[in-house]
Coordinates of C-alpha atoms and ligand atoms in Angstrom, one line a residue:
M1 CA 21.8 -66.4 -11.2
I2 CA 24.2 -67.4 -8.4
G3 CA 23.3 -66.0 -5.1
E4 CA 20.2 -64.3 -6.2
P5 CA 16.7 -65.7 -5.2
L6 CA 14.9 -66.5 -8.2
S7 CA 12.5 -63.6 -9.1
R8 CA 8.9 -64.4 -8.3
R9 CA 7.9 -63.6 -12.1
C10 CA 10.7 -66.2 -13.0
A11 CA 9.7 -68.6 -10.4
A12 CA 6.1 -68.2 -11.2
Q13 CA 7.0 -68.8 -14.8
L14 CA 8.8 -71.8 -14.2
S15 CA 6.5 -73.3 -11.8
S16 CA 3.7 -72.6 -14.4
S17 CA 5.7 -74.4 -17.0
A18 CA 6.2 -77.1 -14.7
R19 CA 2.6 -77.2 -13.6
K20 CA 1.8 -77.8 -17.2
T21 CA 3.6 -80.7 -17.3
T22 CA 2.2 -82.2 -14.2
N23 CA -0.9 -84.4 -14.3
P24 CA -3.6 -82.6 -16.1
R25 CA -6.2 -84.2 -13.8
R26 CA -7.9 -81.9 -11.3
L27 CA -6.1 -81.8 -8.0
P28 CA -8.5 -81.7 -5.1
Q29 CA -9.9 -78.3 -4.9
V30 CA -10.3 -76.5 -1.5
W31 CA -13.5 -78.2 -0.9
S32 CA -16.7 -77.3 1.0
A33 CA -14.8 -74.2 2.7
S34 CA -17.3 -74.1 5.3
Y35 CA -15.8 -77.5 6.6
A36 CA -12.3 -76.2 6.3
S37 CA -13.0 -73.0 7.9
Q38 CA -15.3 -74.3 10.5
A39 CA -12.9 -75.2 13.4
P40 CA -14.3 -77.8 15.6
D41 CA -14.3 -76.9 19.3
Q42 CA -10.9 -75.8 20.3
V43 CA -9.4 -78.9 21.7
N44 CA -6.5 -78.2 19.6
T45 CA -4.6 -75.3 21.5
W46 CA -1.9 -74.7 19.3
P47 CA 1.6 -73.6 20.7
K48 CA 2.5 -70.1 20.0
G49 CA 4.0 -69.5 16.7
I50 CA 2.4 -72.3 14.5
S51 CA 1.3 -70.4 11.7
L52 CA -2.5 -70.4 10.9
E53 CA -2.0 -72.3 7.5
R54 CA -0.1 -75.0 9.6
Q55 CA -2.9 -75.2 12.1
H56 CA -5.2 -75.1 9.1
A57 CA -3.5 -77.9 7.6
R58 CA -3.4 -80.1 10.6
M59 CA -6.9 -79.4 11.8
I60 CA -8.9 -82.6 11.7
R61 CA -11.9 -82.4 9.2
P62 CA -13.9 -84.6 7.0
V63 CA -12.5 -83.6 3.6
P64 CA -9.0 -82.9 2.1
V65 CA -8.2 -79.2 1.4
V66 CA -5.2 -78.4 -0.7
L67 CA -3.4 -75.8 0.7
S68 CA -1.8 -73.1 -1.9
G69 CA 1.7 -71.6 -1.8
A70 CA 4.0 -74.1 -3.0
H71 CA 5.0 -72.4 -6.0
D72 CA 5.6 -69.2 -4.3
R73 CA 8.2 -70.7 -2.4
L74 CA 11.6 -69.5 -3.6
I75 CA 14.8 -71.3 -4.0
R76 CA 18.2 -69.4 -3.2
V77 CA 21.2 -70.9 -5.2
N78 CA 24.7 -69.8 -4.0
R79 CA 27.8 -71.4 -5.1
T80 CA 28.1 -74.0 -2.4
S81 CA 24.7 -73.8 -0.9
L82 CA 21.2 -74.3 -1.6
E83 CA 18.1 -72.8 0.3
V84 CA 14.4 -73.2 0.0
Q85 CA 11.9 -70.8 1.3
G86 CA 10.0 -71.6 4.6
Q87 CA 7.1 -74.2 4.8
S88 CA 4.4 -71.5 4.6
S89 CA 3.3 -68.3 3.2
A90 CA 3.6 -66.9 6.8
D91 CA 7.3 -68.1 6.9
A92 CA 9.5 -66.6 4.3
S93 CA 12.7 -67.4 5.9
Y94 CA 15.2 -69.6 4.0
I95 CA 16.0 -72.9 5.1
P96 CA 19.6 -74.4 4.0
I97 CA 19.4 -77.8 2.1
S98 CA 22.3 -80.0 3.5
G99 CA 24.9 -81.7 1.1
R100 CA 23.7 -85.1 3.0
W101 CA 20.1 -84.6 1.9
L102 CA 21.3 -83.7 -1.5
R103 CA 23.8 -86.6 -1.9
D104 CA 21.3 -89.2 -0.1
N105 CA 18.4 -88.2 -2.7
C106 CA 20.9 -88.5 -5.7
G107 CA 18.8 -90.4 -8.4
C108 CA 21.9 -91.5 -10.7
N109 CA 22.1 -95.2 -11.7
Q110 CA 24.9 -95.5 -9.2
C111 CA 23.0 -94.2 -6.2
R112 CA 19.7 -95.7 -7.2
N113 CA 19.1 -98.9 -8.7
P114 CA 17.4 -98.3 -11.9
E115 CA 15.7 -101.4 -12.0
T116 CA 14.0 -101.2 -8.4
G117 CA 14.4 -97.4 -7.7
Q118 CA 16.0 -98.5 -4.3
R119 CA 18.9 -96.7 -2.8
Q120 CA 22.1 -98.4 -2.9
M121 CA 24.4 -96.3 -1.0
N122 CA 24.3 -95.0 2.8
V123 CA 25.2 -91.5 3.9
F124 CA 25.3 -92.7 7.3
K125 CA 28.5 -94.8 6.9
G126 CA 30.7 -91.7 6.4
V127 CA 32.2 -93.0 3.0
V128 CA 30.0 -91.1 0.8
N129 CA 31.4 -87.6 0.4
C130 CA 28.4 -85.1 0.8
D131 CA 30.4 -81.9 0.9
I132 CA 29.0 -79.7 -1.7
A133 CA 32.0 -78.3 -4.3
R134 CA 29.8 -76.0 -6.5
I135 CA 26.4 -75.6 -7.8
E136 CA 25.3 -74.5 -11.0
T137 CA 21.9 -73.8 -12.5
S138 CA 20.6 -74.3 -16.1
K139 CA 17.1 -73.9 -18.1
G140 CA 16.5 -70.5 -16.2
G141 CA 16.9 -72.2 -12.9
A142 CA 14.5 -75.0 -13.6
L143 CA 17.5 -77.5 -13.2
I144 CA 20.0 -77.3 -10.2
H145 CA 23.2 -79.1 -10.5
V146 CA 25.1 -80.1 -7.5
T147 CA 29.0 -81.4 -7.6
F148 CA 30.1 -82.9 -4.5
G149 CA 33.7 -83.3 -3.0
D150 CA 34.4 -86.5 -4.8
E151 CA 33.2 -84.7 -8.0
H152 CA 30.0 -86.9 -8.0
Q153 CA 27.3 -85.1 -9.7
T154 CA 23.5 -84.9 -9.4
T155 CA 20.8 -82.5 -10.8
F156 CA 17.6 -81.6 -9.0
T157 CA 14.4 -79.7 -10.5
Q158 CA 13.3 -76.5 -8.8
E159 CA 9.7 -78.1 -8.4
Q160 CA 10.8 -81.2 -6.7
L161 CA 12.5 -78.8 -4.1
R162 CA 9.5 -76.7 -3.7
L163 CA 6.8 -79.3 -3.8
R164 CA 8.7 -81.8 -1.3
S165 CA 6.6 -81.4 1.7
H166 CA 3.6 -79.7 0.0
S167 CA 0.0 -80.9 0.2
E168 CA -0.2 -81.4 -3.7
T169 CA 2.6 -84.0 -3.2
H170 CA 0.9 -85.8 -0.3
Y171 CA -2.4 -85.8 -2.3
K172 CA -0.8 -87.5 -5.2
R173 CA 1.4 -89.9 -3.0
H174 CA -1.7 -91.2 -1.6
G175 CA -3.9 -91.0 -4.6
I176 CA -6.1 -88.6 -2.8
V177 CA -9.0 -87.2 -5.1
Q178 CA -12.0 -84.8 -4.3
P179 CA -14.7 -87.3 -2.9
T180 CA -18.1 -87.0 -4.3
M181 CA -20.2 -87.8 -1.2
W182 CA -23.7 -89.3 -1.9
N183 CA -26.8 -90.4 0.0
A184 CA -29.7 -92.7 -0.9
G185 CA -30.0 -90.6 -4.0
I186 CA -27.2 -92.3 -5.5
S187 CA -29.8 -95.1 -6.5
S188 CA -30.9 -92.9 -9.7
D189 CA -27.3 -93.2 -11.0
P190 CA -24.8 -95.5 -9.1
P191 CA -21.2 -96.0 -10.2
S192 CA -20.6 -98.8 -12.6
V193 CA -18.4 -100.0 -15.1
E194 CA -18.9 -102.8 -17.8
F195 CA -16.9 -106.0 -17.3
A196 CA -16.4 -106.0 -21.0
S197 CA -14.6 -102.6 -20.7
V198 CA -12.4 -103.7 -17.7
E199 CA -11.3 -106.9 -19.4
K200 CA -10.3 -104.6 -22.6
E201 CA -9.0 -101.5 -20.6
G202 CA -8.1 -102.8 -17.3
V203 CA -9.1 -101.6 -13.9
G204 CA -8.4 -97.7 -13.9
L205 CA -11.8 -96.4 -14.4
L206 CA -13.1 -99.1 -11.9
L207 CA -10.7 -97.9 -9.3
Q208 CA -11.2 -94.1 -10.2
K209 CA -15.0 -94.4 -9.4
I210 CA -14.3 -96.2 -6.1
R211 CA -11.8 -93.8 -5.3
V212 CA -14.3 -90.9 -5.8
Y213 CA -17.5 -92.5 -4.8
G214 CA -16.0 -95.1 -2.4
F215 CA -18.0 -98.0 -4.4
C216 CA -18.5 -99.2 -8.0
F217 CA -20.5 -102.0 -9.5
V218 CA -19.3 -104.1 -12.3
D219 CA -22.0 -105.1 -15.0
G220 CA -22.2 -107.9 -17.3
M221 CA -19.7 -110.2 -15.3
P222 CA -20.2 -113.9 -15.6
A223 CA -22.0 -114.8 -12.4
T224 CA -19.3 -117.4 -11.2
P225 CA -16.6 -117.4 -8.5
E226 CA -13.8 -118.1 -11.0
A227 CA -14.5 -114.7 -12.9
T228 CA -14.9 -112.8 -9.8
E229 CA -11.8 -113.9 -8.5
S230 CA -9.8 -113.3 -11.6
L231 CA -11.4 -109.6 -11.7
L232 CA -10.1 -109.1 -8.1
T233 CA -6.7 -110.3 -8.9
M234 CA -6.5 -107.5 -11.7
I235 CA -6.8 -105.2 -9.0
G236 CA -4.3 -106.7 -6.5
P237 CA -3.6 -109.8 -4.4
I238 CA -6.5 -111.2 -2.6
R239 CA -6.0 -110.9 1.2
N240 CA -5.8 -113.9 3.2
T241 CA -7.5 -114.0 6.7
H242 CA -8.9 -116.5 9.2
Y243 CA -11.8 -116.7 6.7
G244 CA -9.5 -117.8 3.9
G245 CA -8.6 -115.9 0.8
F246 CA -11.4 -115.7 -2.2
Y247 CA -14.5 -116.3 -0.2
D248 CA -17.6 -118.3 -1.3
F249 CA -20.1 -118.6 1.4
T250 CA -23.6 -119.3 2.4
S251 CA -25.6 -119.2 5.6
N252 CA -24.3 -122.4 7.2
L253 CA -22.1 -120.6 9.7
S254 CA -19.1 -122.6 8.2
S255 CA -17.3 -119.5 9.8
K256 CA -18.6 -118.6 13.3
D257 CA -19.5 -115.0 12.1
T258 CA -23.1 -113.7 11.5
A259 CA -22.3 -112.8 7.9
Y260 CA -22.5 -116.8 7.8
T261 CA -26.0 -116.7 8.7
N262 CA -29.3 -115.5 7.3
E263 CA -29.7 -112.6 10.0
S264 CA -29.6 -109.0 9.2
L265 CA -26.3 -107.1 9.4
E266 CA -26.4 -103.4 10.3
P267 CA -24.4 -101.2 8.1
H268 CA -20.7 -101.8 9.3
T269 CA -17.3 -101.8 8.2
D270 CA -15.3 -105.2 8.0
N271 CA -12.2 -106.3 9.9
T272 CA -12.7 -103.7 12.8
Y273 CA -10.4 -106.3 14.9
F274 CA -7.5 -106.1 12.5
T275 CA -5.1 -103.3 13.1
E276 CA -5.3 -102.8 9.4
P277 CA -8.8 -103.4 8.0
T278 CA -9.0 -104.4 4.4
G279 CA -8.9 -101.8 1.8
L280 CA -11.6 -103.2 -0.6
Q281 CA -14.3 -105.6 -0.1
A282 CA -16.1 -107.1 -3.2
L283 CA -19.6 -109.1 -2.7
H284 CA -21.1 -111.0 -5.6
L285 CA -24.3 -112.9 -5.2
L286 CA -24.0 -116.0 -7.3
S287 CA -27.5 -116.9 -6.4
H288 CA -30.6 -116.9 -4.1
T289 CA -33.2 -119.7 -4.4
D290 CA -36.3 -120.8 -2.5
G291 CA -36.5 -117.3 -0.5
S292 CA -36.5 -113.8 -0.2
G293 CA -35.0 -110.6 1.5
G294 CA -31.2 -110.4 1.7
Q295 CA -31.2 -106.8 0.6
S296 CA -27.8 -105.0 0.6
S297 CA -27.2 -101.3 1.9
L298 CA -24.3 -98.9 1.4
V299 CA -23.8 -95.8 3.7
D300 CA -21.2 -93.2 2.6
G301 CA -19.0 -93.1 5.8
F302 CA -17.4 -89.8 4.7
G303 CA -20.7 -88.3 3.8
V304 CA -22.1 -89.1 7.3
A305 CA -19.0 -87.9 8.9
A306 CA -19.5 -84.8 7.2
Q307 CA -23.0 -84.6 8.5
L308 CA -21.6 -85.0 12.1
Y309 CA -18.8 -82.4 11.5
E310 CA -21.5 -79.9 10.9
S311 CA -24.0 -80.6 13.1
D312 CA -22.0 -81.7 16.4
P313 CA -18.4 -80.9 16.0
K314 CA -17.8 -82.0 19.5
A315 CA -19.3 -85.6 18.7
Y316 CA -17.3 -85.5 15.7
R317 CA -14.2 -84.6 17.8
F318 CA -15.0 -87.5 20.3
L319 CA -15.3 -90.1 17.9
S320 CA -11.9 -88.7 16.3
T321 CA -10.1 -89.0 19.7
Y322 CA -11.1 -92.1 21.6
G323 CA -10.2 -95.4 20.5
V324 CA -12.3 -98.4 20.1
L325 CA -11.0 -102.2 20.1
G326 CA -12.8 -104.8 17.7
H327 CA -12.7 -108.6 18.2
A328 CA -13.1 -111.7 16.0
S329 CA -13.3 -114.5 18.5
G330 CA -16.1 -117.0 17.2
N331 CA -13.8 -119.4 15.5
E332 CA -12.2 -122.2 17.4
G333 CA -8.5 -121.0 18.5
I334 CA -9.0 -117.5 16.9
S335 CA -9.1 -114.6 19.2
I336 CA -8.1 -111.4 16.9
Q337 CA -7.7 -107.8 18.3
P338 CA -6.2 -104.8 16.9
S339 CA -2.7 -103.7 18.2
H340 CA -4.2 -100.9 19.7
A341 CA -7.6 -98.9 20.0
V342 CA -8.5 -96.8 16.9
P343 CA -11.1 -94.2 16.8
V344 CA -14.4 -94.5 14.8
L345 CA -13.1 -91.6 12.6
S346 CA -9.4 -91.5 11.8
H347 CA -7.5 -88.9 10.3
H348 CA -4.4 -88.1 8.1
P349 CA -1.6 -87.3 10.7
R350 CA -0.2 -84.5 8.7
M351 CA -3.0 -83.4 6.2
G352 CA -6.0 -83.6 8.8
F353 CA -8.5 -85.0 6.5
L354 CA -10.7 -87.9 7.2
E355 CA -9.3 -91.2 5.9
Q356 CA -10.8 -93.8 7.8
V357 CA -14.0 -94.8 9.1
R358 CA -14.2 -97.9 11.3
W359 CA -17.9 -98.7 12.6
N360 CA -18.8 -102.3 13.6
N361 CA -21.3 -102.5 16.6
A362 CA -21.3 -106.4 16.4
D363 CA -17.6 -106.8 16.4
R364 CA -16.9 -103.9 19.3
A365 CA -14.9 -105.3 22.1
G366 CA -14.1 -102.2 24.2
I367 CA -13.6 -98.4 24.4
D368 CA -10.4 -96.9 25.4
G369 CA -11.3 -94.6 28.1
N370 CA -12.6 -94.6 31.7
F371 CA -16.4 -94.5 32.4
T372 CA -16.7 -90.6 31.9
A373 CA -15.1 -91.0 28.5
V374 CA -17.3 -94.0 27.6
E375 CA -20.5 -92.0 28.5
K376 CA -19.2 -89.2 26.1
W377 CA -18.5 -91.6 23.4
Y378 CA -21.6 -93.5 23.6
S379 CA -23.5 -90.1 23.2
A380 CA -21.5 -89.2 20.2
A381 CA -21.5 -92.6 18.9
A382 CA -25.5 -92.5 19.1
K383 CA -25.5 -89.4 16.9
F384 CA -23.1 -91.4 14.4
D385 CA -25.5 -94.3 14.5
A386 CA -28.7 -92.2 14.1
L387 CA -27.1 -90.6 10.9
I388 CA -26.3 -94.0 9.3
S389 CA -29.5 -95.4 10.1
K390 CA -31.5 -92.6 8.4
P391 CA -33.1 -94.0 5.4
E392 CA -31.9 -90.9 3.3
N393 CA -28.4 -91.8 3.9
Q394 CA -28.7 -95.6 3.0
Y395 CA -28.5 -96.7 -0.6
V396 CA -30.6 -100.1 -0.4
F397 CA -30.2 -102.3 -3.7
Q398 CA -30.6 -106.0 -4.2
L399 CA -27.4 -107.5 -5.5
Q400 CA -27.9 -109.5 -8.8
P401 CA -25.7 -112.4 -10.1
G402 CA -23.4 -110.9 -12.6
R403 CA -23.1 -107.6 -10.9
P404 CA -21.0 -107.4 -8.1
V405 CA -20.2 -104.4 -6.1
I406 CA -16.7 -103.5 -4.9
F407 CA -16.4 -100.8 -2.1
D408 CA -13.7 -98.9 0.0
N409 CA -14.1 -100.5 3.3
W410 CA -12.1 -97.5 4.7
R411 CA -15.1 -95.3 3.7
C412 CA -18.2 -97.3 3.2
L413 CA -20.4 -99.0 5.5
H414 CA -22.5 -102.0 4.1
G415 CA -25.2 -104.1 5.5
R416 CA -27.8 -106.7 4.6
T417 CA -31.6 -107.4 5.7
A418 CA -32.5 -110.7 6.8
F419 CA -33.2 -113.5 4.3
T420 CA -34.8 -116.7 3.7
G421 CA -33.8 -119.6 1.4
K422 CA -30.4 -120.5 0.0
R423 CA -28.1 -117.5 -0.7
R424 CA -24.7 -118.0 -2.1
M425 CA -22.1 -114.9 -2.0
C426 CA -18.5 -114.8 -3.2
G427 CA -15.7 -112.1 -3.0
G428 CA -12.6 -111.2 -1.6
Y429 CA -10.8 -108.6 0.4
I430 CA -7.7 -106.4 -1.0
N431 CA -5.4 -104.6 1.1
R432 CA -5.6 -100.6 1.2
D433 CA -1.9 -100.3 0.1
D434 CA -2.5 -102.5 -3.0
F435 CA -5.7 -100.7 -3.7
I436 CA -3.9 -97.3 -3.8
S437 CA -1.0 -98.6 -5.6
K438 CA -3.1 -99.9 -8.4
Y439 CA -5.1 -96.8 -8.5
R440 CA -2.2 -94.6 -8.9
A441 CA -0.6 -97.2 -11.7
T442 CA -3.8 -96.7 -13.6
N443 CA -4.8 -93.2 -13.0
M444 CA -1.7 -91.1 -12.6
T445 CA 1.0 -90.1 -14.9
E446 CA 4.5 -91.8 -14.6
E447 CA 6.0 -88.3 -14.0
D448 CA 3.4 -87.7 -11.0
I449 CA 3.9 -91.2 -9.8
R450 CA 7.7 -90.5 -9.7
A451 CA 7.5 -87.1 -8.3
S452 CA 5.3 -88.1 -5.4
T453 CA 7.3 -91.2 -4.4
V454 CA 10.9 -90.7 -3.4
T455 CA 10.7 -87.1 -2.2
G456 CA 13.4 -87.3 0.3
Ligands
M3L1 C1 -16.4 -111.1 4.0 N1 -16.6 -112.5 4.8 C2 -17.7 -113.1 4.6 C3 -15.5 -113.1 4.2 C4 -16.3 -112.3 6.3 C5 -17.2 -111.5 6.8 C6 -16.6 -111.0 8.2 C7 -17.7 -110.1 9.1 C8 -16.9 -109.8 10.2 N2 -17.9 -109.6 11.3 C9 -16.4 -108.3 9.7 O1 -17.1 -107.3 10.2 O2 -15.3 -108.1 9.6
AKG2 O1 -24.1 -111.1 2.9 C1 -24.0 -110.2 2.8 O2 -24.8 -109.5 1.9 C2 -23.0 -108.9 3.4 C3 -22.1 -109.9 4.3 C4 -21.3 -109.1 5.1 O3 -21.8 -108.2 5.7 C5 -19.8 -109.3 5.1 O4 -19.5 -110.3 4.3 O5 -19.2 -108.5 5.3

C-alpha cells in the first residue's frame, strides 16, 4: 500500500462504505440546474487557470449546489509523506499534507481536550515535534497512522482528508438543506408542528421545517408569554436588544418603532441596522380585542430572489453587490447602524449560494455607492420590491392565540396590515448561530457533526 495511490476502485469502495456510515439524510442535490448553469452577467471575470468547477462553486446563485468529486480524490501514502489529489477534477495534481497540519489536527486526548474539544497544544511555539517519522495504513487504507519524530502517534481516516474542503462538509458544517421555495400557495398546507410533540420530542422537527421552509407554526400552545418564552429557550438563548429580551408588546409606542403602533408594515426583515440581524424571530398573538385587521404576511425571500435571478440577473447582481445601511434611531440615546453596508442579497463567500436577505424599506439609512450606483440600485430594488409585493408571493394569514409562528429572519420577510383595537403580541429573537447549532444538534448524527466541525 505504501507508495502507490489507492486505486480508484479501492478508493471508490472505501468511500462508498464510508458514505454508508454518513448521515442517511439526503444531502442537497444539485438543485434547479438552470440556476446553477445560468451565469449572471459576466461581472465575475475569472483569472486564467481557475477551473470551471471552482468558478461554478463561487458563482453567486440563489440556491446551494453540491459539487461532486470528493470521493474521486486520491490519497498517496509514502513512508514519510502523505499527499491528497487536487481540489477539483480538473486538477489531478497531488498536494502534500504537512507534518505541522497533521500534528495540529491530532485528535488524541493529549492534544485535544476530550471534554471541550479544544486544542491544548500549540504547533507555532516550536516545542511540538511535527516531523513525520513514518506513516502506515490499515483497514485497506481507510485508516492512516502517523508517527512523529517524538513517537507521538495520530490516526486520520481517508474520508476526512478527502472531504476536508469539499462542499459536502461545508453543507454539514452550516446545516445546509435543500430549501423548499414557496409562495402564497403554501397557505393550503403551511409547515407546522404540535406543541405537545415539541414538549415530548424536542425542537428537532420544528427546526428542520424552519430550515427547509424558512418558517413553521406551533399548534396547540398555551396562549401565554410564559409558554412562548419557554418554547424559545428550548431552541437557544433569547437575544437581548434595545427592545429588551423576550418581547410582549402592544401599539403603545413603548418603543419608538412602528412595530409598536397600529400601522401597516410592508414585508421586511428585522434588524437590518445590526451587523448581524437575528436568526429567528417568533410572533405569538396573545389577544386582539375591540378591533380588526392586523393580518400577517410572510414572503419567501429566497424564492423571490430566485425569481429575480431568473427574470433579471443584472438586477440580482446589483442587489448582491451594493451595500445598504439600516438604522434604529427612534429611542432616546439609541443610534444603531451596522459596522458596514451589506447588500440586500448576501452569498456564502466560498460556496456562492444565497445565505441572507436583508430588506427593510422603513429602516434603510443609505446605499453604499455614488449617485450613478444609487440609480442602478434603485431600479434593481424596484424589481425586488415589485416581486415581494405580488399577492402570489405573499402568504397572508391571521395569527391566532395559541399558534405562534417562528421564522428564519435571514430568509423570510414578514409584514402586517394596519389594525384597530387592542392587539397584544409576544415573541423573541434567537441568534443565527444558536439556531443553526440547535438545528445540527437535533437533526444530524454525532458522526456528521464531528466530521464537519474541526476539519483543520
Ligand atoms: C420584534 N420587536 C417588536 C421587538 C421589535 C420590532 C423591531 C422592528 C424594527 N423596525 C426591525 O425591523 O428590526
Ligand atoms: O405586529 C406584527 O404582527 C409584526 C411586528 C413586526 O413586524 C416585528 O415585530 O418585527
